[in-house]
Amino acid sequence: MNRFSWFNAVSLTFGFAFLYIPMIILVTYSFNESKLVTVWAGFSTKWYGELFRDQAFLDAAWVTLRVAVFSSTLATILGTMAAYVLIRAGRFTGRTLFSGMIYAPLVMPDVITGLALLLLFIGVGLDRGVLTVVLAHTTFAMCYVSVVVSSRLATFDQSLEEAALDLGCSPAQAFRLVTLPIIAPAVISGWLLAFTLSLDDLVIASFTTGPSATTLPIKIFSAVRLGVSPEINALSTIMIGIVTAGVITASVISKRNMVRQRREEQAAARAQ
């Protein structure tokens, strides 16, 4: 039975148009000669040159990249540890409280999280800068990593780990040699999710950053308040290009892995 009706086709078309037409307009006007982003005055790439000569944007991009790398790495380590405890430790005293504390940032408004972290940093006398932004992003990103890794550990065959223990591995060796390679795709997915969330964050970073650690979203938001500049269009186009390249690369790698796995299964079937 064909379930793809005209209503579905129209809905899908409007959905994709709503999502991608603004991006197409943004990319088009990033090559505009005019300073006015709504008036086309000819094709030009000068705003890309202006962008790479704007030291403020470059500094903000470097801060954002450093914060994203460090916070996503810490969030991945802590989130994986938390997921392992929740799935493998069974029932223990305080498990409900521990689980609630792990998943609370998922439902907590960003404003509340940012304000709470700001009060914490002021209370302990920690100057706001790159370190405070890293700690803040780690706090809210580790719960996403924990959810992703927990879903993989819940379906993990523990007999493989038990076999490694029976063969003489210590628990740490069994985790490093058996468990971690199997859950590696979930761990990598959690890291990428945490990295993306850190790059995208504006609200929490605005509470926890200082004058010496302006992130790119804060810089863009401050610039847009004074009017949209063609440099922002150029910057957004570069970011769209990077994301598109990443998605295409991931799709190609995933497809190659599926083809290789299918070939290995066929070779194993022939050998039998």
PDB file of C-alpha atoms in Angstrom:
ATOM      1  CA  MET A   1       0.000   0.000   0.000  1.00  0.00           C
ATOM      2  CA  ASN A   2       1.374   3.397  -1.014  1.00  0.00           C
ATOM      3  CA  ARG A   3       1.243   5.691   2.005  1.00  0.00           C
ATOM      4  CA  PHE A   4       3.089   8.632   0.427  1.00  0.00           C
ATOM      5  CA  SER A   5       0.159  10.927  -0.380  1.00  0.00           C
ATOM      6  CA  TRP A   6       0.088  14.417  -1.860  1.00  0.00           C
ATOM      7  CA  PHE A   7      -0.450  15.802   1.630  1.00  0.00           C
ATOM      8  CA  ASN A   8       2.785  14.177   2.789  1.00  0.00           C
ATOM      9  CA  ALA A   9       4.639  15.502  -0.253  1.00  0.00           C
ATOM     10  CA  VAL A  10       3.390  19.067   0.281  1.00  0.00           C
ATOM     11  CA  SER A  11       4.140  18.921   4.007  1.00  0.00           C
ATOM     12  CA  LEU A  12       7.648  17.621   3.343  1.00  0.00           C
ATOM     13  CA  THR A  13       8.265  20.312   0.720  1.00  0.00           C
ATOM     14  CA  PHE A  14       7.158  23.117   3.040  1.00  0.00           C
ATOM     15  CA  GLY A  15       9.206  21.654   5.869  1.00  0.00           C
ATOM     16  CA  PHE A  16      12.408  21.533   3.830  1.00  0.00           C
ATOM     17  CA  ALA A  17      11.694  24.992   2.406  1.00  0.00           C
ATOM     18  CA  PHE A  18      11.233  26.422   5.897  1.00  0.00           C
ATOM     19  CA  LEU A  19      14.526  24.934   7.011  1.00  0.00           C
ATOM     20  CA  TYR A  20      16.798  25.493   4.023  1.00  0.00           C
ATOM     21  CA  ILE A  21      15.577  28.559   2.098  1.00  0.00           C
ATOM     22  CA  PRO A  22      16.858  30.955   4.817  1.00  0.00           C
ATOM     23  CA  MET A  23      20.239  29.204   4.661  1.00  0.00           C
ATOM     24  CA  ILE A  24      20.335  29.517   0.884  1.00  0.00           C
ATOM     25  CA  ILE A  25      19.551  33.234   1.150  1.00  0.00           C
ATOM     26  CA  LEU A  26      22.245  33.679   3.789  1.00  0.00           C
ATOM     27  CA  VAL A  27      24.865  31.900   1.672  1.00  0.00           C
ATOM     28  CA  THR A  28      23.875  33.906  -1.409  1.00  0.00           C
ATOM     29  CA  TYR A  29      24.133  37.271   0.322  1.00  0.00           C
ATOM     30  CA  SER A  30      27.503  36.368   1.822  1.00  0.00           C
ATOM     31  CA  PHE A  31      28.846  36.972  -1.724  1.00  0.00           C
ATOM     32  CA  ASN A  32      27.109  40.333  -1.996  1.00  0.00           C
ATOM     33  CA  GLU A  33      29.155  43.380  -2.941  1.00  0.00           C
ATOM     34  CA  SER A  34      26.965  45.780  -0.946  1.00  0.00           C
ATOM     35  CA  LYS A  35      27.223  46.476   2.764  1.00  0.00           C
ATOM     36  CA  LEU A  36      23.450  46.200   2.922  1.00  0.00           C
ATOM     37  CA  VAL A  37      22.565  42.557   3.413  1.00  0.00           C
ATOM     38  CA  THR A  38      19.145  42.987   1.773  1.00  0.00           C
ATOM     39  CA  VAL A  39      20.327  44.762  -1.398  1.00  0.00           C
ATOM     40  CA  TRP A  40      22.135  42.789  -4.082  1.00  0.00           C
ATOM     41  CA  ALA A  41      24.937  44.807  -5.686  1.00  0.00           C
ATOM     42  CA  GLY A  42      26.930  42.141  -7.492  1.00  0.00           C
ATOM     43  CA  PHE A  43      29.058  39.110  -6.762  1.00  0.00           C
ATOM     44  CA  SER A  44      32.063  39.578  -4.481  1.00  0.00           C
ATOM     45  CA  THR A  45      34.134  37.604  -1.986  1.00  0.00           C
ATOM     46  CA  LYS A  46      35.531  40.648  -0.200  1.00  0.00           C
ATOM     47  CA  TRP A  47      33.564  39.982   2.995  1.00  0.00           C
ATOM     48  CA  TYR A  48      35.423  36.719   3.481  1.00  0.00           C
ATOM     49  CA  GLY A  49      38.657  38.658   3.342  1.00  0.00           C
ATOM     50  CA  GLU A  50      37.267  41.205   5.803  1.00  0.00           C
ATOM     51  CA  LEU A  51      36.246  38.380   8.097  1.00  0.00           C
ATOM     52  CA  PHE A  52      39.730  36.843   8.187  1.00  0.00           C
ATOM     53  CA  ARG A  53      41.189  40.284   8.912  1.00  0.00           C
ATOM     54  CA  ASP A  54      38.772  40.873  11.814  1.00  0.00           C
ATOM     55  CA  GLN A  55      40.852  39.915  14.839  1.00  0.00           C
ATOM     56  CA  ALA A  56      37.878  40.052  17.211  1.00  0.00           C
ATOM     57  CA  PHE A  57      36.037  37.328  15.298  1.00  0.00           C
ATOM     58  CA  LEU A  58      39.190  35.229  14.990  1.00  0.00           C
ATOM     59  CA  ASP A  59      39.870  35.455  18.729  1.00  0.00           C
ATOM     60  CA  ALA A  60      36.264  34.512  19.519  1.00  0.00           C
ATOM     61  CA  ALA A  61      36.449  31.547  17.146  1.00  0.00           C
ATOM     62  CA  TRP A  62      39.677  30.329  18.778  1.00  0.00           C
ATOM     63  CA  VAL A  63      38.167  30.621  22.274  1.00  0.00           C
ATOM     64  CA  THR A  64      35.049  28.766  21.134  1.00  0.00           C
ATOM     65  CA  LEU A  65      37.084  25.952  19.587  1.00  0.00           C
ATOM     66  CA  ARG A  66      39.233  25.524  22.695  1.00  0.00           C
ATOM     67  CA  VAL A  67      36.206  25.516  24.986  1.00  0.00           C
ATOM     68  CA  ALA A  68      34.373  23.010  22.776  1.00  0.00           C
ATOM     69  CA  VAL A  69      37.310  20.578  22.606  1.00  0.00           C
ATOM     70  CA  PHE A  70      38.123  20.638  26.324  1.00  0.00           C
ATOM     71  CA  SER A  71      34.511  20.620  27.556  1.00  0.00           C
ATOM     72  CA  SER A  72      33.401  17.847  25.200  1.00  0.00           C
ATOM     73  CA  THR A  73      36.385  15.705  26.195  1.00  0.00           C
ATOM     74  CA  LEU A  74      35.711  16.161  29.911  1.00  0.00           C
ATOM     75  CA  ALA A  75      31.982  15.631  29.390  1.00  0.00           C
ATOM     76  CA  THR A  76      32.656  12.414  27.471  1.00  0.00           C
ATOM     77  CA  ILE A  77      34.912  11.022  30.192  1.00  0.00           C
ATOM     78  CA  LEU A  78      32.563  11.930  33.047  1.00  0.00           C
ATOM     79  CA  GLY A  79      29.414  10.983  31.136  1.00  0.00           C
ATOM     80  CA  THR A  80      30.823   7.581  30.204  1.00  0.00           C
ATOM     81  CA  MET A  81      31.798   6.930  33.823  1.00  0.00           C
ATOM     82  CA  ALA A  82      28.353   7.967  35.021  1.00  0.00           C
ATOM     83  CA  ALA A  83      26.621   5.775  32.441  1.00  0.00           C
ATOM     84  CA  TYR A  84      28.767   2.792  33.410  1.00  0.00           C
ATOM     85  CA  VAL A  85      27.892   3.219  37.086  1.00  0.00           C
ATOM     86  CA  LEU A  86      24.177   3.594  36.371  1.00  0.00           C
ATOM     87  CA  ILE A  87      23.998   0.505  34.144  1.00  0.00           C
ATOM     88  CA  ARG A  88      26.508  -1.846  35.787  1.00  0.00           C
ATOM     89  CA  ALA A  89      26.460  -0.947  39.490  1.00  0.00           C
ATOM     90  CA  GLY A  90      22.895  -2.142  40.000  1.00  0.00           C
ATOM     91  CA  ARG A  91      21.003  -0.905  43.044  1.00  0.00           C
ATOM     92  CA  PHE A  92      23.048   1.115  45.522  1.00  0.00           C
ATOM     93  CA  THR A  93      22.325   3.721  48.171  1.00  0.00           C
ATOM     94  CA  GLY A  94      21.731   7.090  46.578  1.00  0.00           C
ATOM     95  CA  ARG A  95      21.243   5.730  43.055  1.00  0.00           C
ATOM     96  CA  THR A  96      18.000   7.667  42.545  1.00  0.00           C
ATOM     97  CA  LEU A  97      19.622  10.915  43.681  1.00  0.00           C
ATOM     98  CA  PHE A  98      22.688  10.252  41.530  1.00  0.00           C
ATOM     99  CA  SER A  99      20.548   9.517  38.465  1.00  0.00           C
ATOM    100  CA  GLY A 100      18.470  12.644  39.056  1.00  0.00           C
ATOM    101  CA  MET A 101      21.577  14.810  39.335  1.00  0.00           C
ATOM    102  CA  ILE A 102      22.955  13.365  36.095  1.00  0.00           C
ATOM    103  CA  TYR A 103      19.781  13.948  34.076  1.00  0.00           C
ATOM    104  CA  ALA A 104      18.678  17.242  35.679  1.00  0.00           C
ATOM    105  CA  PRO A 105      20.443  19.486  33.103  1.00  0.00           C
ATOM    106  CA  LEU A 106      18.357  17.834  30.359  1.00  0.00           C
ATOM    107  CA  VAL A 107      15.185  19.488  31.654  1.00  0.00           C
ATOM    108  CA  MET A 108      16.666  22.488  33.454  1.00  0.00           C
ATOM    109  CA  PRO A 109      16.254  25.831  31.604  1.00  0.00           C
ATOM    110  CA  ASP A 110      19.550  27.240  30.378  1.00  0.00           C
ATOM    111  CA  VAL A 111      18.935  30.493  32.221  1.00  0.00           C
ATOM    112  CA  ILE A 112      18.624  28.673  35.558  1.00  0.00           C
ATOM    113  CA  THR A 113      21.722  26.575  34.871  1.00  0.00           C
ATOM    114  CA  GLY A 114      23.752  29.606  33.849  1.00  0.00           C
ATOM    115  CA  LEU A 115      22.642  31.671  36.847  1.00  0.00           C
ATOM    116  CA  ALA A 116      23.329  28.823  39.275  1.00  0.00           C
ATOM    117  CA  LEU A 117      26.831  28.320  37.871  1.00  0.00           C
ATOM    118  CA  LEU A 118      27.480  32.057  37.972  1.00  0.00           C
ATOM    119  CA  LEU A 119      26.558  32.188  41.665  1.00  0.00           C
ATOM    120  CA  LEU A 120      28.761  29.146  42.288  1.00  0.00           C
ATOM    121  CA  PHE A 121      31.790  30.694  40.607  1.00  0.00           C
ATOM    122  CA  ILE A 122      31.272  33.960  42.497  1.00  0.00           C
ATOM    123  CA  GLY A 123      30.869  32.049  45.766  1.00  0.00           C
ATOM    124  CA  VAL A 124      34.143  30.150  45.379  1.00  0.00           C
ATOM    125  CA  GLY A 125      35.967  33.229  44.094  1.00  0.00           C
ATOM    126  CA  LEU A 126      36.757  31.823  40.656  1.00  0.00           C
ATOM    127  CA  ASP A 127      37.414  34.493  38.041  1.00  0.00           C
ATOM    128  CA  ARG A 128      35.251  34.093  34.957  1.00  0.00           C
ATOM    129  CA  GLY A 129      37.101  33.147  31.808  1.00  0.00           C
ATOM    130  CA  VAL A 130      37.848  30.150  29.615  1.00  0.00           C
ATOM    131  CA  LEU A 131      38.009  27.800  32.616  1.00  0.00           C
ATOM    132  CA  THR A 132      34.547  28.719  33.908  1.00  0.00           C
ATOM    133  CA  VAL A 133      32.999  28.333  30.450  1.00  0.00           C
ATOM    134  CA  VAL A 134      34.640  24.902  30.090  1.00  0.00           C
ATOM    135  CA  LEU A 135      33.294  23.822  33.478  1.00  0.00           C
ATOM    136  CA  ALA A 136      29.822  25.133  32.641  1.00  0.00           C
ATOM    137  CA  HIS A 137      29.679  23.397  29.263  1.00  0.00           C
ATOM    138  CA  THR A 138      30.977  20.181  30.802  1.00  0.00           C
ATOM    139  CA  THR A 139      28.220  20.325  33.416  1.00  0.00           C
ATOM    140  CA  PHE A 140      25.325  20.429  30.972  1.00  0.00           C
ATOM    141  CA  ALA A 141      26.913  18.352  28.180  1.00  0.00           C
ATOM    142  CA  MET A 142      27.883  15.305  30.245  1.00  0.00           C
ATOM    143  CA  CYS A 143      24.221  14.361  30.766  1.00  0.00           C
ATOM    144  CA  TYR A 144      23.755  14.050  26.988  1.00  0.00           C
ATOM    145  CA  VAL A 145      26.835  11.849  26.773  1.00  0.00           C
ATOM    146  CA  SER A 146      25.523   9.746  29.638  1.00  0.00           C
ATOM    147  CA  VAL A 147      22.206   9.171  27.864  1.00  0.00           C
ATOM    148  CA  VAL A 148      23.900   8.102  24.615  1.00  0.00           C
ATOM    149  CA  VAL A 149      26.394   5.770  26.289  1.00  0.00           C
ATOM    150  CA  SER A 150      23.766   4.334  28.660  1.00  0.00           C
ATOM    151  CA  SER A 151      21.598   3.280  25.739  1.00  0.00           C
ATOM    152  CA  ARG A 152      24.549   1.344  24.277  1.00  0.00           C
ATOM    153  CA  LEU A 153      25.584  -0.235  27.572  1.00  0.00           C
ATOM    154  CA  ALA A 154      22.005  -1.366  28.220  1.00  0.00           C
ATOM    155  CA  THR A 155      22.168  -3.601  25.121  1.00  0.00           C
ATOM    156  CA  PHE A 156      25.776  -4.681  25.632  1.00  0.00           C
ATOM    157  CA  ASP A 157      26.376  -8.420  25.956  1.00  0.00           C
ATOM    158  CA  GLN A 158      28.027  -8.745  29.366  1.00  0.00           C
ATOM    159  CA  SER A 159      29.134 -12.301  28.609  1.00  0.00           C
ATOM    160  CA  LEU A 160      31.977 -10.872  26.526  1.00  0.00           C
ATOM    161  CA  GLU A 161      33.261  -8.930  29.500  1.00  0.00           C
ATOM    162  CA  GLU A 162      32.802 -11.948  31.777  1.00  0.00           C
ATOM    163  CA  ALA A 163      34.795 -14.080  29.333  1.00  0.00           C
ATOM    164  CA  ALA A 164      37.659 -11.590  29.470  1.00  0.00           C
ATOM    165  CA  LEU A 165      37.584 -11.721  33.277  1.00  0.00           C
ATOM    166  CA  ASP A 166      37.629 -15.525  33.188  1.00  0.00           C
ATOM    167  CA  LEU A 167      40.687 -15.421  30.911  1.00  0.00           C
ATOM    168  CA  GLY A 168      42.659 -13.412  33.476  1.00  0.00           C
ATOM    169  CA  CYS A 169      41.906  -9.795  32.694  1.00  0.00           C
ATOM    170  CA  SER A 170      41.423  -7.364  35.538  1.00  0.00           C
ATOM    171  CA  PRO A 171      38.202  -5.318  35.528  1.00  0.00           C
ATOM    172  CA  ALA A 172      40.129  -2.315  34.206  1.00  0.00           C
ATOM    173  CA  GLN A 173      41.704  -4.381  31.435  1.00  0.00           C
ATOM    174  CA  ALA A 174      38.354  -5.932  30.516  1.00  0.00           C
ATOM    175  CA  PHE A 175      36.823  -2.474  30.214  1.00  0.00           C
ATOM    176  CA  ARG A 176      39.731  -1.122  28.166  1.00  0.00           C
ATOM    177  CA  LEU A 177      40.177  -4.114  25.857  1.00  0.00           C
ATOM    178  CA  VAL A 178      36.598  -5.374  25.468  1.00  0.00           C
ATOM    179  CA  THR A 179      33.910  -2.957  26.634  1.00  0.00           C
ATOM    180  CA  LEU A 180      35.375   0.325  25.424  1.00  0.00           C
ATOM    181  CA  PRO A 181      36.035  -0.776  21.810  1.00  0.00           C
ATOM    182  CA  ILE A 182      32.475  -2.088  21.532  1.00  0.00           C
ATOM    183  CA  ILE A 183      30.836   1.059  22.933  1.00  0.00           C
ATOM    184  CA  ALA A 184      33.296   3.339  21.097  1.00  0.00           C
ATOM    185  CA  PRO A 185      30.710   4.462  18.480  1.00  0.00           C
ATOM    186  CA  ALA A 186      28.400   5.640  21.274  1.00  0.00           C
ATOM    187  CA  VAL A 187      31.286   7.373  23.050  1.00  0.00           C
ATOM    188  CA  ILE A 188      32.313   9.144  19.837  1.00  0.00           C
ATOM    189  CA  SER A 189      28.698  10.133  19.176  1.00  0.00           C
ATOM    190  CA  GLY A 190      28.480  11.552  22.693  1.00  0.00           C
ATOM    191  CA  TRP A 191      31.669  13.548  22.146  1.00  0.00           C
ATOM    192  CA  LEU A 192      30.374  14.973  18.881  1.00  0.00           C
ATOM    193  CA  LEU A 193      27.055  15.870  20.502  1.00  0.00           C
ATOM    194  CA  ALA A 194      28.825  17.596  23.395  1.00  0.00           C
ATOM    195  CA  PHE A 195      31.108  19.425  20.943  1.00  0.00           C
ATOM    196  CA  THR A 196      28.109  20.651  18.945  1.00  0.00           C
ATOM    197  CA  LEU A 197      26.243  21.785  22.054  1.00  0.00           C
ATOM    198  CA  SER A 198      29.292  23.719  23.230  1.00  0.00           C
ATOM    199  CA  LEU A 199      29.726  25.438  19.865  1.00  0.00           C
ATOM    200  CA  ASP A 200      26.056  26.398  19.814  1.00  0.00           C
ATOM    201  CA  ASP A 201      25.644  27.596  23.404  1.00  0.00           C
ATOM    202  CA  LEU A 202      24.876  31.257  24.019  1.00  0.00           C
ATOM    203  CA  VAL A 203      22.849  31.518  27.222  1.00  0.00           C
ATOM    204  CA  ILE A 204      25.054  29.594  29.651  1.00  0.00           C
ATOM    205  CA  ALA A 205      28.247  31.041  28.174  1.00  0.00           C
ATOM    206  CA  SER A 206      26.898  34.590  28.582  1.00  0.00           C
ATOM    207  CA  PHE A 207      26.530  33.973  32.337  1.00  0.00           C
ATOM    208  CA  THR A 208      29.870  32.261  32.911  1.00  0.00           C
ATOM    209  CA  THR A 209      32.250  34.029  30.531  1.00  0.00           C
ATOM    210  CA  GLY A 210      34.426  37.039  31.179  1.00  0.00           C
ATOM    211  CA  PRO A 211      35.887  39.901  29.131  1.00  0.00           C
ATOM    212  CA  SER A 212      38.874  37.772  28.108  1.00  0.00           C
ATOM    213  CA  ALA A 213      36.814  34.780  26.925  1.00  0.00           C
ATOM    214  CA  THR A 214      34.201  35.939  24.452  1.00  0.00           C
ATOM    215  CA  THR A 215      32.824  32.975  22.539  1.00  0.00           C
ATOM    216  CA  LEU A 216      31.708  33.123  18.929  1.00  0.00           C
ATOM    217  CA  PRO A 217      27.938  32.908  19.615  1.00  0.00           C
ATOM    218  CA  ILE A 218      28.233  35.816  22.059  1.00  0.00           C
ATOM    219  CA  LYS A 219      30.271  37.801  19.535  1.00  0.00           C
ATOM    220  CA  ILE A 220      27.733  37.138  16.766  1.00  0.00           C
ATOM    221  CA  PHE A 221      24.813  38.039  19.025  1.00  0.00           C
ATOM    222  CA  SER A 222      26.495  41.294  20.058  1.00  0.00           C
ATOM    223  CA  ALA A 223      27.231  42.183  16.435  1.00  0.00           C
ATOM    224  CA  VAL A 224      23.694  41.366  15.249  1.00  0.00           C
ATOM    225  CA  ARG A 225      22.201  43.711  17.850  1.00  0.00           C
ATOM    226  CA  LEU A 226      23.886  46.566  15.982  1.00  0.00           C
ATOM    227  CA  GLY A 227      22.726  45.289  12.586  1.00  0.00           C
ATOM    228  CA  VAL A 228      23.505  42.274  10.461  1.00  0.00           C
ATOM    229  CA  SER A 229      26.896  42.630   8.806  1.00  0.00           C
ATOM    230  CA  PRO A 230      27.951  40.823   5.609  1.00  0.00           C
ATOM    231  CA  GLU A 231      30.866  39.453   7.631  1.00  0.00           C
ATOM    232  CA  ILE A 232      28.361  37.534   9.747  1.00  0.00           C
ATOM    233  CA  ASN A 233      26.873  36.077   6.576  1.00  0.00           C
ATOM    234  CA  ALA A 234      30.355  34.990   5.498  1.00  0.00           C
ATOM    235  CA  LEU A 235      31.064  33.451   8.902  1.00  0.00           C
ATOM    236  CA  SER A 236      27.742  31.614   8.908  1.00  0.00           C
ATOM    237  CA  THR A 237      28.429  30.302   5.400  1.00  0.00           C
ATOM    238  CA  ILE A 238      31.787  28.906   6.517  1.00  0.00           C
ATOM    239  CA  MET A 239      30.147  27.206   9.489  1.00  0.00           C
ATOM    240  CA  ILE A 240      27.438  25.721   7.253  1.00  0.00           C
ATOM    241  CA  GLY A 241      30.147  24.443   4.915  1.00  0.00           C
ATOM    242  CA  ILE A 242      32.067  22.808   7.770  1.00  0.00           C
ATOM    243  CA  VAL A 243      28.935  21.122   9.115  1.00  0.00           C
ATOM    244  CA  THR A 244      27.929  19.951   5.632  1.00  0.00           C
ATOM    245  CA  ALA A 245      31.379  18.504   5.014  1.00  0.00           C
ATOM    246  CA  GLY A 246      31.254  16.719   8.359  1.00  0.00           C
ATOM    247  CA  VAL A 247      27.846  15.220   7.663  1.00  0.00           C
ATOM    248  CA  ILE A 248      28.878  14.039   4.192  1.00  0.00           C
ATOM    249  CA  THR A 249      32.112  12.554   5.546  1.00  0.00           C
ATOM    250  CA  ALA A 250      30.270  10.716   8.312  1.00  0.00           C
ATOM    251  CA  SER A 251      27.730   9.378   5.810  1.00  0.00           C
ATOM    252  CA  VAL A 252      30.456   8.131   3.472  1.00  0.00           C
ATOM    253  CA  ILE A 253      32.352   6.441   6.317  1.00  0.00           C
ATOM    254  CA  SER A 254      29.153   4.845   7.615  1.00  0.00           C
ATOM    255  CA  LYS A 255      28.262   3.565   4.158  1.00  0.00           C
ATOM    256  CA  ARG A 256      31.750   2.115   3.636  1.00  0.00           C
ATOM    257  CA  ASN A 257      31.600   0.384   7.011  1.00  0.00           C
ATOM    258  CA  MET A 258      28.226  -1.139   6.116  1.00  0.00           C
ATOM    259  CA  VAL A 259      29.564  -2.361   2.776  1.00  0.00           C
ATOM    260  CA  ARG A 260      32.672  -3.831   4.419  1.00  0.00           C
ATOM    261  CA  GLN A 261      30.589  -5.527   7.099  1.00  0.00           C
ATOM    262  CA  ARG A 262      28.286  -7.002   4.451  1.00  0.00           C
ATOM    263  CA  ARG A 263      31.278  -8.329   2.508  1.00  0.00           C
ATOM    264  CA  GLU A 264      32.739  -9.888   5.654  1.00  0.00           C
ATOM    265  CA  GLU A 265      29.423 -11.574   6.435  1.00  0.00           C
ATOM    266  CA  GLN A 266      29.222 -12.921   2.880  1.00  0.00           C
ATOM    267  CA  ALA A 267      32.810 -14.192   3.065  1.00  0.00           C
ATOM    268  CA  ALA A 268      32.076 -15.897   6.398  1.00  0.00           C
ATOM    269  CA  ALA A 269      28.940 -17.492   4.922  1.00  0.00           C
ATOM    270  CA  ARG A 270      30.929 -18.837   1.944  1.00  0.00           C
ATOM    271  CA  ALA A 271      33.610 -20.217   4.279  1.00  0.00           C
ATOM    272  CA  GLN A 272      30.994 -22.178   6.192  1.00  0.00           C
TER     273      GLN A 272
END
